[in-house]
Amino acid sequence: MQVLQFPARGRKPPGDDELSAHHEVERGAPFCANPDCALHVRRVDARVEGGGNWVTLCDGRIFGRGRFGDQLLCDACGTQRGPVRLAAGAVN
């Protein structure tokens, strides 16, 4: 298992943004910050419905997202199993 190394963060108390990461989707941030990931989509993009910290793809796969270092990444990218790919013709 590979351990991810991130820069040390200050010891300040968590702010609203850190406690409410899911609100960043509503502010226009992509679901996954990795531009090579199929989940690098914004709430306002075509074929995106809803918002929050979970996504269900048309093929039934479910992904969450979280803060990895200073970025919001889907579970696959954050744990280095990604980026998520969609099969050709999988978009409904």
Tab-separated table of N, CA, C and O in Angstrom:
chain	number	residue	atom	x	y	z
A	1	MET	N	0.844	-1.173	0.000
A	1	MET	CA	0.000	0.000	0.000
A	1	MET	C	0.891	1.238	0.000
A	1	MET	O	1.850	1.310	0.731
A	2	GLN	N	0.550	2.190	-0.825
A	2	GLN	CA	1.325	3.416	-0.931
A	2	GLN	C	0.679	4.494	-0.066
A	2	GLN	O	-0.535	4.670	-0.067
A	3	VAL	N	1.493	5.204	0.694
A	3	VAL	CA	1.004	6.283	1.546
A	3	VAL	C	1.128	7.591	0.780
A	3	VAL	O	2.162	7.879	0.193
A	4	LEU	N	0.057	8.364	0.763
A	4	LEU	CA	0.065	9.668	0.113
A	4	LEU	C	0.660	10.694	1.052
A	4	LEU	O	0.331	10.732	2.232
A	5	GLN	N	1.527	11.528	0.550
A	5	GLN	CA	2.132	12.589	1.347
A	5	GLN	C	1.563	13.926	0.906
A	5	GLN	O	1.587	14.249	-0.269
A	6	PHE	N	1.067	14.685	1.853
A	6	PHE	CA	0.528	16.000	1.570
A	6	PHE	C	1.227	17.015	2.454
A	6	PHE	O	1.684	16.682	3.546
A	7	PRO	N	1.304	18.257	2.001
A	7	PRO	CA	1.932	19.287	2.830
A	7	PRO	C	1.195	19.431	4.160
A	7	PRO	O	-0.015	19.261	4.223
A	8	ALA	N	1.948	19.728	5.188
A	8	ALA	CA	1.346	19.915	6.508
A	8	ALA	C	0.436	21.132	6.496
A	8	ALA	O	0.744	22.145	5.886
A	9	ARG	N	-0.663	21.007	7.155
A	9	ARG	CA	-1.605	22.114	7.246
A	9	ARG	C	-1.444	22.785	8.593
A	9	ARG	O	-1.035	22.163	9.562
A	10	GLY	N	-1.791	24.053	8.636
A	10	GLY	CA	-1.726	24.801	9.885
A	10	GLY	C	-2.664	24.219	10.922
A	10	GLY	O	-3.560	23.439	10.623
A	11	ARG	N	-2.478	24.600	12.155
A	11	ARG	CA	-3.282	24.080	13.255
A	11	ARG	C	-4.476	24.977	13.566
A	11	ARG	O	-4.923	25.051	14.688
A	12	LYS	N	-4.991	25.655	12.564
A	12	LYS	CA	-6.141	26.524	12.786
A	12	LYS	C	-7.405	25.673	12.904
A	12	LYS	O	-7.477	24.574	12.363
A	13	PRO	N	-8.422	26.140	13.603
A	13	PRO	CA	-9.671	25.385	13.679
A	13	PRO	C	-10.313	25.303	12.297
A	13	PRO	O	-10.156	26.204	11.471
A	14	PRO	N	-11.032	24.209	12.014
A	14	PRO	CA	-11.642	24.086	10.685
A	14	PRO	C	-12.675	25.174	10.441
A	14	PRO	O	-13.450	25.508	11.322
A	15	GLY	N	-12.642	25.718	9.236
A	15	GLY	CA	-13.612	26.734	8.857
A	15	GLY	C	-14.827	26.100	8.215
A	15	GLY	O	-14.910	24.892	8.047
A	16	ASP	N	-15.783	26.915	7.851
A	16	ASP	CA	-16.999	26.406	7.225
A	16	ASP	C	-16.707	25.628	5.951
A	16	ASP	O	-17.352	24.631	5.674
A	17	ASP	N	-15.712	26.086	5.164
A	17	ASP	CA	-15.405	25.395	3.914
A	17	ASP	C	-14.898	23.990	4.171
A	17	ASP	O	-15.205	23.072	3.428
A	18	GLU	N	-14.108	23.804	5.222
A	18	GLU	CA	-13.578	22.481	5.512
A	18	GLU	C	-14.649	21.565	6.073
A	18	GLU	O	-14.623	20.368	5.845
A	19	LEU	N	-15.587	22.096	6.818
A	19	LEU	CA	-16.651	21.280	7.392
A	19	LEU	C	-17.752	20.988	6.378
A	19	LEU	O	-18.488	20.022	6.524
A	20	SER	N	-17.872	21.809	5.361
A	20	SER	CA	-18.962	21.678	4.390
A	20	SER	C	-18.414	21.571	2.977
A	20	SER	O	-18.802	22.320	2.096
A	21	ALA	N	-17.530	20.601	2.751
A	21	ALA	CA	-16.901	20.471	1.440
A	21	ALA	C	-17.926	20.262	0.333
A	21	ALA	O	-17.719	20.682	-0.795
A	22	HIS	N	-19.065	19.637	0.647
A	22	HIS	CA	-20.065	19.379	-0.385
A	22	HIS	C	-20.640	20.655	-0.973
A	22	HIS	O	-21.128	20.667	-2.084
A	23	HIS	N	-20.561	21.770	-0.252
A	23	HIS	CA	-21.074	23.032	-0.778
A	23	HIS	C	-20.224	23.565	-1.930
A	23	HIS	O	-20.689	24.384	-2.698
A	24	GLU	N	-18.994	23.073	-2.069
A	24	GLU	CA	-18.145	23.549	-3.156
A	24	GLU	C	-18.708	23.138	-4.515
A	24	GLU	O	-18.493	23.820	-5.500
A	25	VAL	N	-19.425	22.027	-4.580
A	25	VAL	CA	-20.078	21.638	-5.836
A	25	VAL	C	-21.084	22.704	-6.224
A	25	VAL	O	-21.160	23.126	-7.370
A	26	GLU	N	-21.866	23.153	-5.261
A	26	GLU	CA	-22.862	24.179	-5.540
A	26	GLU	C	-22.221	25.507	-5.919
A	26	GLU	O	-22.826	26.317	-6.596
A	27	ARG	N	-20.985	25.739	-5.493
A	27	ARG	CA	-20.283	26.971	-5.846
A	27	ARG	C	-19.632	26.891	-7.214
A	27	ARG	O	-19.001	27.836	-7.647
A	28	GLY	N	-19.696	25.766	-7.875
A	28	GLY	CA	-19.136	25.657	-9.215
A	28	GLY	C	-17.860	24.856	-9.311
A	28	GLY	O	-17.315	24.693	-10.390
A	29	ALA	N	-17.347	24.339	-8.200
A	29	ALA	CA	-16.137	23.515	-8.246
A	29	ALA	C	-16.474	22.161	-8.858
A	29	ALA	O	-17.577	21.657	-8.696
A	30	PRO	N	-15.533	21.544	-9.575
A	30	PRO	CA	-15.808	20.218	-10.128
A	30	PRO	C	-15.922	19.173	-9.021
A	30	PRO	O	-15.340	19.319	-7.944
A	31	PHE	N	-16.670	18.099	-9.298
A	31	PHE	CA	-16.816	17.009	-8.335
A	31	PHE	C	-15.453	16.428	-7.988
A	31	PHE	O	-15.146	16.168	-6.837
A	32	CYS	N	-14.606	16.215	-9.003
A	32	CYS	CA	-13.244	15.728	-8.806
A	32	CYS	C	-12.290	16.739	-9.433
A	32	CYS	O	-12.479	17.137	-10.582
A	33	ALA	N	-11.266	17.125	-8.694
A	33	ALA	CA	-10.328	18.148	-9.176
A	33	ALA	C	-9.370	17.624	-10.243
A	33	ALA	O	-8.679	18.418	-10.879
A	34	ASN	N	-9.325	16.316	-10.477
A	34	ASN	CA	-8.424	15.745	-11.481
A	34	ASN	C	-9.017	15.955	-12.876
A	34	ASN	O	-10.033	15.351	-13.219
A	35	PRO	N	-8.399	16.771	-13.721
A	35	PRO	CA	-8.961	17.032	-15.055
A	35	PRO	C	-8.966	15.807	-15.969
A	35	PRO	O	-9.685	15.787	-16.962
A	36	ASP	N	-8.217	14.748	-15.641
A	36	ASP	CA	-8.214	13.524	-16.442
A	36	ASP	C	-9.330	12.561	-16.048
A	36	ASP	O	-9.508	11.520	-16.682
A	37	CYS	N	-10.072	12.882	-15.009
A	37	CYS	CA	-11.123	12.006	-14.485
A	37	CYS	C	-12.462	12.324	-15.147
A	37	CYS	O	-12.790	13.485	-15.389
A	38	ALA	N	-13.249	11.282	-15.410
A	38	ALA	CA	-14.588	11.478	-15.978
A	38	ALA	C	-15.497	12.219	-14.999
A	38	ALA	O	-16.518	12.770	-15.409
A	39	LEU	N	-15.135	12.257	-13.725
A	39	LEU	CA	-15.937	12.950	-12.718
A	39	LEU	C	-15.493	14.394	-12.510
A	39	LEU	O	-15.932	15.051	-11.578
A	40	HIS	N	-14.643	14.882	-13.402
A	40	HIS	CA	-14.245	16.292	-13.378
A	40	HIS	C	-15.358	17.079	-14.077
A	40	HIS	O	-15.213	17.571	-15.189
A	41	VAL	N	-16.512	17.114	-13.422
A	41	VAL	CA	-17.703	17.786	-13.952
A	41	VAL	C	-18.249	18.719	-12.890
A	41	VAL	O	-18.033	18.536	-11.696
A	42	ARG	N	-18.954	19.720	-13.356
A	42	ARG	CA	-19.591	20.673	-12.451
A	42	ARG	C	-21.095	20.438	-12.455
A	42	ARG	O	-21.647	19.875	-13.387
A	43	ARG	N	-21.736	20.917	-11.435
A	43	ARG	CA	-23.179	20.749	-11.300
A	43	ARG	C	-23.937	21.313	-12.500
A	43	ARG	O	-24.966	20.790	-12.893
A	44	VAL	N	-23.420	22.369	-13.111
A	44	VAL	CA	-24.115	23.024	-14.211
A	44	VAL	C	-23.828	22.377	-15.568
A	44	VAL	O	-24.409	22.786	-16.572
A	45	ASP	N	-22.938	21.381	-15.626
A	45	ASP	CA	-22.606	20.732	-16.895
A	45	ASP	C	-23.764	19.866	-17.389
A	45	ASP	O	-24.593	19.402	-16.599
A	46	ALA	N	-23.794	19.646	-18.701
A	46	ALA	CA	-24.817	18.783	-19.300
A	46	ALA	C	-24.709	17.380	-18.701
A	46	ALA	O	-23.627	16.911	-18.358
A	47	ARG	N	-25.810	16.717	-18.552
A	47	ARG	CA	-25.910	15.347	-18.037
A	47	ARG	C	-25.542	15.216	-16.565
A	47	ARG	O	-25.268	14.128	-16.090
A	48	VAL	N	-25.518	16.322	-15.827
A	48	VAL	CA	-25.276	16.284	-14.386
A	48	VAL	C	-26.561	16.695	-13.700
A	48	VAL	O	-27.138	17.722	-14.015
A	49	GLU	N	-27.011	15.858	-12.768
A	49	GLU	CA	-28.219	16.163	-12.010
A	49	GLU	C	-27.877	16.164	-10.537
A	49	GLU	O	-27.216	15.254	-10.048
A	50	GLY	N	-28.316	17.174	-9.819
A	50	GLY	CA	-28.127	17.232	-8.381
A	50	GLY	C	-26.765	17.742	-7.979
A	50	GLY	O	-26.036	18.330	-8.763
A	51	GLY	N	-26.417	17.498	-6.742
A	51	GLY	CA	-25.149	17.932	-6.189
A	51	GLY	C	-24.872	17.155	-4.926
A	51	GLY	O	-25.661	16.328	-4.498
A	52	GLY	N	-23.731	17.363	-4.323
A	52	GLY	CA	-23.390	16.677	-3.082
A	52	GLY	C	-22.099	15.897	-3.212
A	52	GLY	O	-21.313	16.097	-4.136
A	53	ASN	N	-21.879	14.984	-2.279
A	53	ASN	CA	-20.624	14.249	-2.199
A	53	ASN	C	-20.690	12.827	-2.736
A	53	ASN	O	-19.773	12.047	-2.520
A	54	TRP	N	-21.765	12.450	-3.419
A	54	TRP	CA	-21.895	11.116	-3.991
A	54	TRP	C	-22.377	11.236	-5.423
A	54	TRP	O	-23.162	12.122	-5.752
A	55	VAL	N	-21.915	10.319	-6.267
A	55	VAL	CA	-22.358	10.298	-7.653
A	55	VAL	C	-22.638	8.850	-8.037
A	55	VAL	O	-21.927	7.938	-7.635
A	56	THR	N	-23.713	8.644	-8.797
A	56	THR	CA	-24.043	7.342	-9.345
A	56	THR	C	-23.968	7.450	-10.856
A	56	THR	O	-24.644	8.282	-11.459
A	57	LEU	N	-23.130	6.611	-11.467
A	57	LEU	CA	-22.981	6.612	-12.921
A	57	LEU	C	-24.054	5.736	-13.549
A	57	LEU	O	-24.649	4.873	-12.888
A	58	CYS	N	-24.289	5.920	-14.834
A	58	CYS	CA	-25.331	5.169	-15.524
A	58	CYS	C	-25.052	3.665	-15.528
A	58	CYS	O	-25.972	2.873	-15.692
A	59	ASP	N	-23.807	3.247	-15.324
A	59	ASP	CA	-23.489	1.819	-15.270
A	59	ASP	C	-23.613	1.242	-13.862
A	59	ASP	O	-23.296	0.082	-13.627
A	60	GLY	N	-24.071	2.054	-12.904
A	60	GLY	CA	-24.326	1.587	-11.554
A	60	GLY	C	-23.201	1.823	-10.562
A	60	GLY	O	-23.394	1.635	-9.355
A	61	ARG	N	-22.034	2.241	-11.022
A	61	ARG	CA	-20.936	2.508	-10.085
A	61	ARG	C	-21.256	3.749	-9.264
A	61	ARG	O	-21.831	4.706	-9.768
A	62	ILE	N	-20.873	3.707	-7.988
A	62	ILE	CA	-21.110	4.815	-7.068
A	62	ILE	C	-19.762	5.282	-6.533
A	62	ILE	O	-18.942	4.463	-6.117
A	63	PHE	N	-19.550	6.595	-6.557
A	63	PHE	CA	-18.317	7.181	-6.048
A	63	PHE	C	-18.661	8.298	-5.081
A	63	PHE	O	-19.599	9.052	-5.295
A	64	GLY	N	-17.860	8.399	-4.043
A	64	GLY	CA	-17.927	9.529	-3.133
A	64	GLY	C	-16.760	10.441	-3.444
A	64	GLY	O	-15.983	10.200	-4.370
A	65	ARG	N	-16.656	11.485	-2.674
A	65	ARG	CA	-15.491	12.343	-2.815
A	65	ARG	C	-15.121	12.884	-1.456
A	65	ARG	O	-15.910	12.863	-0.513
A	66	GLY	N	-13.895	13.325	-1.356
A	66	GLY	CA	-13.416	13.860	-0.093
A	66	GLY	C	-12.237	14.769	-0.323
A	66	GLY	O	-11.748	14.929	-1.443
A	67	ARG	N	-11.785	15.345	0.757
A	67	ARG	CA	-10.648	16.249	0.701
A	67	ARG	C	-9.377	15.431	0.883
A	67	ARG	O	-9.203	14.740	1.866
A	68	PHE	N	-8.510	15.478	-0.122
A	68	PHE	CA	-7.212	14.820	-0.097
A	68	PHE	C	-6.179	15.931	-0.206
A	68	PHE	O	-6.023	16.523	-1.273
A	69	GLY	N	-5.517	16.236	0.898
A	69	GLY	CA	-4.641	17.403	0.922
A	69	GLY	C	-5.497	18.647	0.805
A	69	GLY	O	-6.445	18.826	1.551
A	70	ASP	N	-5.212	19.474	-0.187
A	70	ASP	CA	-5.995	20.694	-0.374
A	70	ASP	C	-6.939	20.593	-1.558
A	70	ASP	O	-7.461	21.595	-2.026
A	71	GLN	N	-7.169	19.378	-2.074
A	71	GLN	CA	-8.046	19.208	-3.228
A	71	GLN	C	-9.226	18.307	-2.893
A	71	GLN	O	-9.123	17.400	-2.070
A	72	LEU	N	-10.346	18.559	-3.567
A	72	LEU	CA	-11.488	17.658	-3.492
A	72	LEU	C	-11.377	16.688	-4.657
A	72	LEU	O	-11.378	17.089	-5.820
A	73	LEU	N	-11.251	15.404	-4.341
A	73	LEU	CA	-11.089	14.372	-5.361
A	73	LEU	C	-12.117	13.274	-5.146
A	73	LEU	O	-12.540	13.022	-4.010
A	74	CYS	N	-12.496	12.603	-6.227
A	74	CYS	CA	-13.347	11.432	-6.082
A	74	CYS	C	-12.531	10.361	-5.360
A	74	CYS	O	-11.298	10.427	-5.296
A	75	ASP	N	-13.221	9.369	-4.816
A	75	ASP	CA	-12.534	8.313	-4.071
A	75	ASP	C	-11.468	7.613	-4.909
A	75	ASP	O	-10.400	7.289	-4.410
A	76	ALA	N	-11.763	7.383	-6.177
A	76	ALA	CA	-10.809	6.677	-7.037
A	76	ALA	C	-9.526	7.477	-7.222
A	76	ALA	O	-8.426	6.941	-7.089
A	77	CYS	N	-9.623	8.748	-7.515
A	77	CYS	CA	-8.430	9.574	-7.715
A	77	CYS	C	-7.710	9.822	-6.396
A	77	CYS	O	-6.481	9.800	-6.335
A	78	GLY	N	-8.458	10.029	-5.333
A	78	GLY	CA	-7.856	10.303	-4.041
A	78	GLY	C	-7.065	9.129	-3.493
A	78	GLY	O	-6.095	9.308	-2.772
A	79	THR	N	-7.458	7.916	-3.862
A	79	THR	CA	-6.749	6.722	-3.402
A	79	THR	C	-5.864	6.134	-4.497
A	79	THR	O	-5.403	5.013	-4.375
A	80	GLN	N	-5.662	6.885	-5.542
A	80	GLN	CA	-4.798	6.527	-6.677
A	80	GLN	C	-5.250	5.264	-7.401
A	80	GLN	O	-4.449	4.537	-7.968
A	81	ARG	N	-6.565	4.984	-7.424
A	81	ARG	CA	-7.138	3.919	-8.246
A	81	ARG	C	-7.697	4.491	-9.538
A	81	ARG	O	-8.066	3.759	-10.433
A	82	GLY	N	-7.778	5.805	-9.618
A	82	GLY	CA	-8.369	6.483	-10.766
A	82	GLY	C	-7.310	6.940	-11.719
A	82	GLY	O	-6.152	6.581	-11.570
A	83	PRO	N	-7.684	7.699	-12.698
A	83	PRO	CA	-8.954	8.404	-12.830
A	83	PRO	C	-10.077	7.490	-13.334
A	83	PRO	O	-9.829	6.472	-13.949
A	84	VAL	N	-11.310	7.898	-13.029
A	84	VAL	CA	-12.497	7.172	-13.479
A	84	VAL	C	-12.620	7.325	-14.978
A	84	VAL	O	-12.437	8.412	-15.524
A	85	ARG	N	-12.928	6.241	-15.645
A	85	ARG	CA	-13.159	6.243	-17.095
A	85	ARG	C	-14.585	5.754	-17.366
A	85	ARG	O	-15.100	4.907	-16.650
A	86	LEU	N	-15.184	6.271	-18.408
A	86	LEU	CA	-16.486	5.808	-18.867
A	86	LEU	C	-16.296	4.973	-20.115
A	86	LEU	O	-15.501	5.349	-20.984
A	87	ALA	N	-17.014	3.871	-20.194
A	87	ALA	CA	-16.960	3.045	-21.382
A	87	ALA	C	-17.575	3.799	-22.549
A	87	ALA	O	-18.486	4.608	-22.381
A	88	ALA	N	-17.079	3.534	-23.756
A	88	ALA	CA	-17.640	4.169	-24.952
A	88	ALA	C	-19.119	3.845	-25.050
A	88	ALA	O	-19.527	2.706	-24.873
A	89	GLY	N	-19.940	4.859	-25.263
A	89	GLY	CA	-21.382	4.673	-25.381
A	89	GLY	C	-22.088	4.575	-24.042
A	89	GLY	O	-23.259	4.304	-23.996
A	90	ALA	N	-21.377	4.790	-22.935
A	90	ALA	CA	-21.973	4.652	-21.612
A	90	ALA	C	-22.794	5.871	-21.203
A	90	ALA	O	-23.560	5.804	-20.271
A	91	VAL	N	-22.637	6.986	-21.883
A	91	VAL	CA	-23.352	8.208	-21.523
A	91	VAL	C	-24.757	8.132	-22.065
A	91	VAL	O	-24.971	7.899	-23.245
A	92	ASN	N	-25.730	8.304	-21.180
A	92	ASN	CA	-27.139	8.273	-21.612
A	92	ASN	C	-27.642	9.652	-21.909
A	92	ASN	O	-27.336	10.593	-21.321
